[in-house]
Coordinates of N, CA, C and O in Angstrom, one line a residue:
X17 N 0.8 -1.2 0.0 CA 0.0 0.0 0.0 C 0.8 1.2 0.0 O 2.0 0.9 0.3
X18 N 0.8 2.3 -0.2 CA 1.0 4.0 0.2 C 1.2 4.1 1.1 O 0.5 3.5 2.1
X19 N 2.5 5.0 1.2 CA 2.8 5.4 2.7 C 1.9 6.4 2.9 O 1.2 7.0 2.1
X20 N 2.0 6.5 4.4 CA 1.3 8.0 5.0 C 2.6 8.6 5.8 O 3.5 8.1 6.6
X21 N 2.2 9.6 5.4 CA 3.6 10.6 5.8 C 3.1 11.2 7.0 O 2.0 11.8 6.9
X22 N 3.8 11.2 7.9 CA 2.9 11.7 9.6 C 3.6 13.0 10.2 O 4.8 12.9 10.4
X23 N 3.2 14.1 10.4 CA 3.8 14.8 10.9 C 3.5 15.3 13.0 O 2.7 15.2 13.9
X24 N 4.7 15.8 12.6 CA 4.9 15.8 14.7 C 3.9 16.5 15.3 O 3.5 17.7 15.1
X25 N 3.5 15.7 16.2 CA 2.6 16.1 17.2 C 3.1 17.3 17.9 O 4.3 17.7 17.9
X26 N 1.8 18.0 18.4 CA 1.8 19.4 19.1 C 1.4 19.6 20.2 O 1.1 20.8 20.5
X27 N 1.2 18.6 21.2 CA 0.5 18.5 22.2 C 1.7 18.7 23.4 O 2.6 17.9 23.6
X28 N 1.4 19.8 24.0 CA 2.8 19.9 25.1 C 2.7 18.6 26.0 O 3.7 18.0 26.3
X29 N 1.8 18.2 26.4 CA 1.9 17.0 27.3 C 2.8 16.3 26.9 O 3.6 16.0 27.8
X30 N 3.0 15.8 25.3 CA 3.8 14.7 25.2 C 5.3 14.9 25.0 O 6.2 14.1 24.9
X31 N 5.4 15.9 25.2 CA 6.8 16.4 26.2 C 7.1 15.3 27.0 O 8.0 14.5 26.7
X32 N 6.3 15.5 28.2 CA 6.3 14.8 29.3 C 6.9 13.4 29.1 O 7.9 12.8 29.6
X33 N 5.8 13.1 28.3 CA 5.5 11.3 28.2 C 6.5 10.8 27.6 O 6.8 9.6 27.8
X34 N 7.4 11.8 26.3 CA 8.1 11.2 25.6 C 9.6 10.9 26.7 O 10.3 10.0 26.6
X35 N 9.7 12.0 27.9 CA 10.5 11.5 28.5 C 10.7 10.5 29.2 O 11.7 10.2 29.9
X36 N 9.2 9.4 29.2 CA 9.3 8.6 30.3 C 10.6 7.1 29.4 O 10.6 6.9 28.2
X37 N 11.4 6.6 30.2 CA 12.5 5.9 29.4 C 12.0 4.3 29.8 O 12.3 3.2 29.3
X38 N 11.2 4.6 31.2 CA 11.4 2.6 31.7 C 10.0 3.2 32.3 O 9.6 4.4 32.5
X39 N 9.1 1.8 32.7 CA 7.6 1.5 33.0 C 7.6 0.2 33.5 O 8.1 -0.7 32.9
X40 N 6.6 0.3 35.0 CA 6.6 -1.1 35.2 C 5.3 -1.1 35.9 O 5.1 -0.6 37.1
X41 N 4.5 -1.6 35.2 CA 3.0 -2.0 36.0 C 3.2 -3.0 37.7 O 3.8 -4.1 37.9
X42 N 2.7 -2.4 38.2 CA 2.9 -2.8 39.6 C 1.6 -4.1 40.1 O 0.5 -3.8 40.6
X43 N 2.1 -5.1 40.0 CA 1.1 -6.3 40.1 C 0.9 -6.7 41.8 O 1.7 -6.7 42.8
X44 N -0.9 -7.0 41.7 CA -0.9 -7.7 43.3 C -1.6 -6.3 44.2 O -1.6 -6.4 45.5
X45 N -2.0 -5.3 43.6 CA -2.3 -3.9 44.3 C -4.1 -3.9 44.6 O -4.7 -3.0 45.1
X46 N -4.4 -4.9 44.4 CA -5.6 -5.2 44.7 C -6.6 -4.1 43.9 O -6.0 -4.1 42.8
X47 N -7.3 -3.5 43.7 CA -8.1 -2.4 42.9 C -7.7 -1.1 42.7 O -8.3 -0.3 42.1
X48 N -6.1 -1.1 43.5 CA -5.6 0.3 43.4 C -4.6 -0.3 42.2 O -4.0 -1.4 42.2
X49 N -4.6 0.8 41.0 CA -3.6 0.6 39.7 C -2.6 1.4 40.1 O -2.8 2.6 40.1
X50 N -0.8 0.6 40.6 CA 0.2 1.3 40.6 C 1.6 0.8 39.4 O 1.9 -0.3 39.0
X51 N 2.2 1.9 38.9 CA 3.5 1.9 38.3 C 4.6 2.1 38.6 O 4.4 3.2 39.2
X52 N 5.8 1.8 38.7 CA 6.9 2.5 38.7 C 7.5 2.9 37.4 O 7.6 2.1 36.5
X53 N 7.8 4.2 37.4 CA 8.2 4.5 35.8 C 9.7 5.8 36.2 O 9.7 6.6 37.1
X54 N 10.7 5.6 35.2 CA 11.9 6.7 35.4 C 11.6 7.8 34.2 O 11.3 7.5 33.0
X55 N 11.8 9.0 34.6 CA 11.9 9.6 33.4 C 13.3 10.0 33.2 O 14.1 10.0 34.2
X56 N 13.7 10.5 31.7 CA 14.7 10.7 31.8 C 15.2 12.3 32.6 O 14.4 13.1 33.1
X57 N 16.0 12.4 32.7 CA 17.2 14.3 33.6 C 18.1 14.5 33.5 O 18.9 14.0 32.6
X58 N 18.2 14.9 34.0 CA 20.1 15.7 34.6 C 20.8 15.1 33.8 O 20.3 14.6 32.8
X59 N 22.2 15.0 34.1 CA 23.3 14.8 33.9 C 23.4 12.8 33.8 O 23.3 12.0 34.8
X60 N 23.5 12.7 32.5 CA 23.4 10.7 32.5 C 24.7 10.1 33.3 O 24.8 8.9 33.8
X61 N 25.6 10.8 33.3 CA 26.6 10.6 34.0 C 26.8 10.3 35.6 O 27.4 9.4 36.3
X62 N 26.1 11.2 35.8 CA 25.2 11.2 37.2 C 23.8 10.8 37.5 O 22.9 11.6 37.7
X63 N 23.7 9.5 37.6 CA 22.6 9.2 37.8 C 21.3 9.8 36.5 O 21.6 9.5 35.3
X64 N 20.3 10.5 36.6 CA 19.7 10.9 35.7 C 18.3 10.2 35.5 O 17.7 10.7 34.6
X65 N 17.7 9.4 36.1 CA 16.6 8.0 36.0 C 16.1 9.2 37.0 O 16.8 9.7 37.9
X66 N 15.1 9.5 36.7 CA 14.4 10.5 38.1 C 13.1 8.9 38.3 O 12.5 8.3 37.4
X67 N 13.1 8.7 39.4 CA 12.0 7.2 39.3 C 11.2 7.6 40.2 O 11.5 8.0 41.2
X68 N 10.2 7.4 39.9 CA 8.8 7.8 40.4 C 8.1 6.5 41.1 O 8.7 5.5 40.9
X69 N 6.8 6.5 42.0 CA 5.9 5.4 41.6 C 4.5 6.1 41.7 O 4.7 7.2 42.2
X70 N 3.6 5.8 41.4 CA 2.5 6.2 40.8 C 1.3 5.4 41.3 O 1.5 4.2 41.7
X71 N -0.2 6.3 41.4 CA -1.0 5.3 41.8 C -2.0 6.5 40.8 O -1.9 7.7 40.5
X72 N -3.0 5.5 40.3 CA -4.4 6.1 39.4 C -5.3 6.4 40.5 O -5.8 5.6 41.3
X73 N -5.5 7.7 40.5 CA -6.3 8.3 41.0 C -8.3 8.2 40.6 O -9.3 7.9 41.3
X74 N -7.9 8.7 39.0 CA -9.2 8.4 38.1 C -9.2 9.1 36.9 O -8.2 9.8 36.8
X75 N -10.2 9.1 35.9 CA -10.0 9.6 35.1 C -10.3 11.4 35.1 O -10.3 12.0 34.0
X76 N -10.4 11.9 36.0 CA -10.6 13.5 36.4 C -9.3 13.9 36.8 O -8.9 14.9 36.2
X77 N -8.7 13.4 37.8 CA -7.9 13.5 38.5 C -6.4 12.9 38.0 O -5.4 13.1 38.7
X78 N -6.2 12.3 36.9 CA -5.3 11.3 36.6 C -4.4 10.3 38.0 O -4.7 9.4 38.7
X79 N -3.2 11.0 37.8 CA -2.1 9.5 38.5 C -1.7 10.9 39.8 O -1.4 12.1 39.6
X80 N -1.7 10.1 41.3 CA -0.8 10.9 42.5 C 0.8 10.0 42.1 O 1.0 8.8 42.2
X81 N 1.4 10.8 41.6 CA 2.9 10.3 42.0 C 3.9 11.2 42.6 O 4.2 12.4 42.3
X82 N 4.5 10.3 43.4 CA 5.5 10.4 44.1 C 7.1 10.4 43.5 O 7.1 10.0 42.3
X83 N 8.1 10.7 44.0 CA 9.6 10.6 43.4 C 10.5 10.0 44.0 O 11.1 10.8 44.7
X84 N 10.9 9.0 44.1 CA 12.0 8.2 44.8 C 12.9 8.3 44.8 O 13.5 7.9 45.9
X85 N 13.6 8.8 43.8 CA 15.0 9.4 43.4 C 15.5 9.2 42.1 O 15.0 8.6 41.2
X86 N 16.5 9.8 42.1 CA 17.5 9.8 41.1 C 18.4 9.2 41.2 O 19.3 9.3 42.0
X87 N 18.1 8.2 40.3 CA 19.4 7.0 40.3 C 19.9 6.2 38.7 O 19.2 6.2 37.6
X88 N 20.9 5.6 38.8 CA 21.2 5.8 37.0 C 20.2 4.2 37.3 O 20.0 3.9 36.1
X89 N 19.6 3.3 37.9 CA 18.9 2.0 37.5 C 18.5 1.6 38.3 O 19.3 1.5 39.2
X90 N 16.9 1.2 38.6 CA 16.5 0.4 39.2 C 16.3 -1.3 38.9 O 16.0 -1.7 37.7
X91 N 16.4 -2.0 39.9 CA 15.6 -3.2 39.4 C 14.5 -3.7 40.6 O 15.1 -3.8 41.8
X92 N 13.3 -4.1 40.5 CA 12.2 -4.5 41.3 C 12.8 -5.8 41.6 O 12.9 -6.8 40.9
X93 N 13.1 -5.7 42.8 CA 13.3 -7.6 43.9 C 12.0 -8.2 44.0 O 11.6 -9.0 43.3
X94 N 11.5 -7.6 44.9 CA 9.8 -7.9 44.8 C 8.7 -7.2 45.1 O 9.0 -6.1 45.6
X95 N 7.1 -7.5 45.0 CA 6.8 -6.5 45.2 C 5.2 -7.4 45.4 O 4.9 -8.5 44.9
X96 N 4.3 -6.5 46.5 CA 3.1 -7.4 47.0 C 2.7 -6.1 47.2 O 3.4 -5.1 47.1
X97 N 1.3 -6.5 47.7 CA 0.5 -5.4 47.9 C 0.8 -4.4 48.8 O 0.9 -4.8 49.9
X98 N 1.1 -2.5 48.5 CA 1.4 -1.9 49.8 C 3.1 -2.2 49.4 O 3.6 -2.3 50.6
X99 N 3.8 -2.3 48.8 CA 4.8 -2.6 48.8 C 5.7 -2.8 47.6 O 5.3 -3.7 46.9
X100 N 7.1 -2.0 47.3 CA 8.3 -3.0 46.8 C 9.4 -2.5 46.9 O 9.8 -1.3 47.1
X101 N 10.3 -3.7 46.6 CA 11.4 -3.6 47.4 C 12.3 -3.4 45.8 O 12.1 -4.0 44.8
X102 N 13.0 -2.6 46.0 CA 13.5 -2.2 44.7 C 15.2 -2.3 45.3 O 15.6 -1.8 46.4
X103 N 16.2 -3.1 44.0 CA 17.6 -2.5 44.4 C 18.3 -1.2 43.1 O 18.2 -1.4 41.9
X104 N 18.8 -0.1 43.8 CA 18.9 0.9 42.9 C 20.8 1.2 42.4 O 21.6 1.2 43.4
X105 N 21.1 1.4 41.3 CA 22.2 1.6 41.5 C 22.3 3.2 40.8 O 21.8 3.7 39.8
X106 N 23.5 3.6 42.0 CA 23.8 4.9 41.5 C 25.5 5.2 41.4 O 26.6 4.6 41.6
X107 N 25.1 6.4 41.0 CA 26.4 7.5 41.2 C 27.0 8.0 42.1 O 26.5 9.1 42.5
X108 N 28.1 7.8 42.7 CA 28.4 8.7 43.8 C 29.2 9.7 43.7 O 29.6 9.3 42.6
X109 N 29.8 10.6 43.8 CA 30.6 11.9 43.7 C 31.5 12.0 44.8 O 31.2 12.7 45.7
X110 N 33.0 11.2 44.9 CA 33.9 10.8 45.9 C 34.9 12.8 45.9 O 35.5 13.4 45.0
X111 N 34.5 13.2 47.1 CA 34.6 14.8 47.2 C 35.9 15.2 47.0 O 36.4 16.0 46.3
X112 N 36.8 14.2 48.2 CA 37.7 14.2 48.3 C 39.2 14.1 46.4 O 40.2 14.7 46.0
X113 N 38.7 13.2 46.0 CA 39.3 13.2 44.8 C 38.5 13.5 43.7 O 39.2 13.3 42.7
X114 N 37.3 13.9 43.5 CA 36.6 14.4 42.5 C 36.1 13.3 41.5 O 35.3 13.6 40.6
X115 N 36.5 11.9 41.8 CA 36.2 10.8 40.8 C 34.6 10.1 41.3 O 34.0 10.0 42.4
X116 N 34.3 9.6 40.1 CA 32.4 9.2 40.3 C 33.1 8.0 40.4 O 34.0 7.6 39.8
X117 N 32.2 7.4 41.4 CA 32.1 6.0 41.7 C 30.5 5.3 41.8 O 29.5 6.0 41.9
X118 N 30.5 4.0 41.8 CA 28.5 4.0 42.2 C 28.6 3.3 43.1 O 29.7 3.0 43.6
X119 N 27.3 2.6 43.6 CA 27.2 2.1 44.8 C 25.4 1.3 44.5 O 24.5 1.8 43.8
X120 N 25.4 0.1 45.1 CA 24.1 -0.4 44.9 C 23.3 -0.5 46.1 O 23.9 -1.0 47.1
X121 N 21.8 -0.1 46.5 CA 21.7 -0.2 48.3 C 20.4 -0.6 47.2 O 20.2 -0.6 46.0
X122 N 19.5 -1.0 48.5 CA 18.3 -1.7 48.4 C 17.3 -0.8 49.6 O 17.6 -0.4 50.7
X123 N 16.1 -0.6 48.9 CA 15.1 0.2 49.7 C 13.5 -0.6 49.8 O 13.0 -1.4 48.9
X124 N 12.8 -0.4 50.9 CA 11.5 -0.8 51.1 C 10.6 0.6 50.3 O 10.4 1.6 51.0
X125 N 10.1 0.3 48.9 CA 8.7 1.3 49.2 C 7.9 1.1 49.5 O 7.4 0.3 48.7
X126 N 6.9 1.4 50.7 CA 5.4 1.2 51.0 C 4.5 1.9 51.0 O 4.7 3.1 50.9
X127 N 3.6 1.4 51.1 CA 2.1 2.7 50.9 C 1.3 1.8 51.3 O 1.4 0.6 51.1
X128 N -0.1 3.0 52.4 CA -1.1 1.8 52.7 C -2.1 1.1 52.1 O -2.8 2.2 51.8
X129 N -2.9 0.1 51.7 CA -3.9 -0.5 50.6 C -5.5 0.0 51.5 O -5.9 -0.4 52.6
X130 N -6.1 1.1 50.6 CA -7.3 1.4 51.7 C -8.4 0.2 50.7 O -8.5 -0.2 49.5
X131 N -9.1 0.0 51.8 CA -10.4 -1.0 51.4 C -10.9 0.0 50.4 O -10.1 -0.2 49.5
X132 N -11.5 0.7 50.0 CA -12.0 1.5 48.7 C -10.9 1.5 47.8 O -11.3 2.3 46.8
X133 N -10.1 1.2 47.6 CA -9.0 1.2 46.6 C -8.5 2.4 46.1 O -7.9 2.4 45.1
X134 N -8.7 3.4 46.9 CA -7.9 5.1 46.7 C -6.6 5.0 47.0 O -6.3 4.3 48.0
X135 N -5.7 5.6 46.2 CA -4.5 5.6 46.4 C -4.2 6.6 47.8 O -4.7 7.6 48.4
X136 N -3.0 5.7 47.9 CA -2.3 6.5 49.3 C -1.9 8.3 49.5 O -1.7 8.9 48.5
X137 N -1.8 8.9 50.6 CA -1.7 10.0 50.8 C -0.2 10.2 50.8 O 0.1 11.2 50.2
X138 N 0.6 9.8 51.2 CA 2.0 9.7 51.2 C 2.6 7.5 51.0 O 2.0 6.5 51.2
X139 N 4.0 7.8 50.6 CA 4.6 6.7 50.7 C 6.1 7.0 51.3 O 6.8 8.0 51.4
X140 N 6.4 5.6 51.8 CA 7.6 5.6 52.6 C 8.9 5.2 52.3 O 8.6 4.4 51.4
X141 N 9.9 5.1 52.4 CA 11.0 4.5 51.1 C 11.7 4.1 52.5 O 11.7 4.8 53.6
X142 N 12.3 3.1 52.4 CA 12.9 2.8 53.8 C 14.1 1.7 53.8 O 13.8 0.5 53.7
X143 N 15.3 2.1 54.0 CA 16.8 1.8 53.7 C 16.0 -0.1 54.2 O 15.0 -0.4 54.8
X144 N 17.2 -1.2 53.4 CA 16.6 -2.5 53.4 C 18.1 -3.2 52.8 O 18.7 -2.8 51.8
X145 N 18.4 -4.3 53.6 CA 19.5 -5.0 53.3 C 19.6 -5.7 51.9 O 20.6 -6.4 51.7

């Protein structure tokens, strides 16, 4: 068939969206719909992953998200309802001699599961062996 020739979208939103780089549907949340997603930032050198997690609000209201940090990668260990445990690796900036080094630590995110399925008011991120 014929091509169609498409020209670039104008919608400032997708600004946003085009920066998102990693997405991960968050399974096990019972009626509350959560994601973890990074967008891209800063300096890729330094870390740069701004990583979020996210809960659907509704469709008036869209998504409450939260920011967990900036880190050059996450990876999800595991993750259950109210909860995941994510290990992150970053960048460090050793002051003393000016050289970047990274470092891998592991964190608890939690948030509470309300019986109506509304997303949480705040979440907790909490250092984890």
């Amino acid at each position: 068939g014929p091509a169609v020739t498409l020209q670039p979208e104008t919608d400032a939103a997708l600004q946003s969206a085009a920066a998102v780089v990693r997405l991960d549907e968050l399974a096990g949340q019972g009626p509350l719909a959560a994601k973890l997603f990074g967008t891209a930032g800063g300096d890729p050198a330094m870390n740069g992953l701004y990583t979020h997690v996210a809960f659907f609000q509704g469709a008036a209201d869209g998504w409450r998200v939260f920011r967990i940090g900036d880190v050059l990668d996450y990876r999800i260990l595991s993750q259950r309802a109210g909860r995941v445990d994510l290990e992150l690796e970053e960048s460090m900036m050793d002051e003393a001699s000016g050289r970047i080094g990274s470092r891998t630590r592991r964190v608890i995110v939690g948030w509470p599961i309300a019986a109506d399925g509304s997303p949480p008011a705040e979440v907790t991120v909490t250092p984890a062996q």
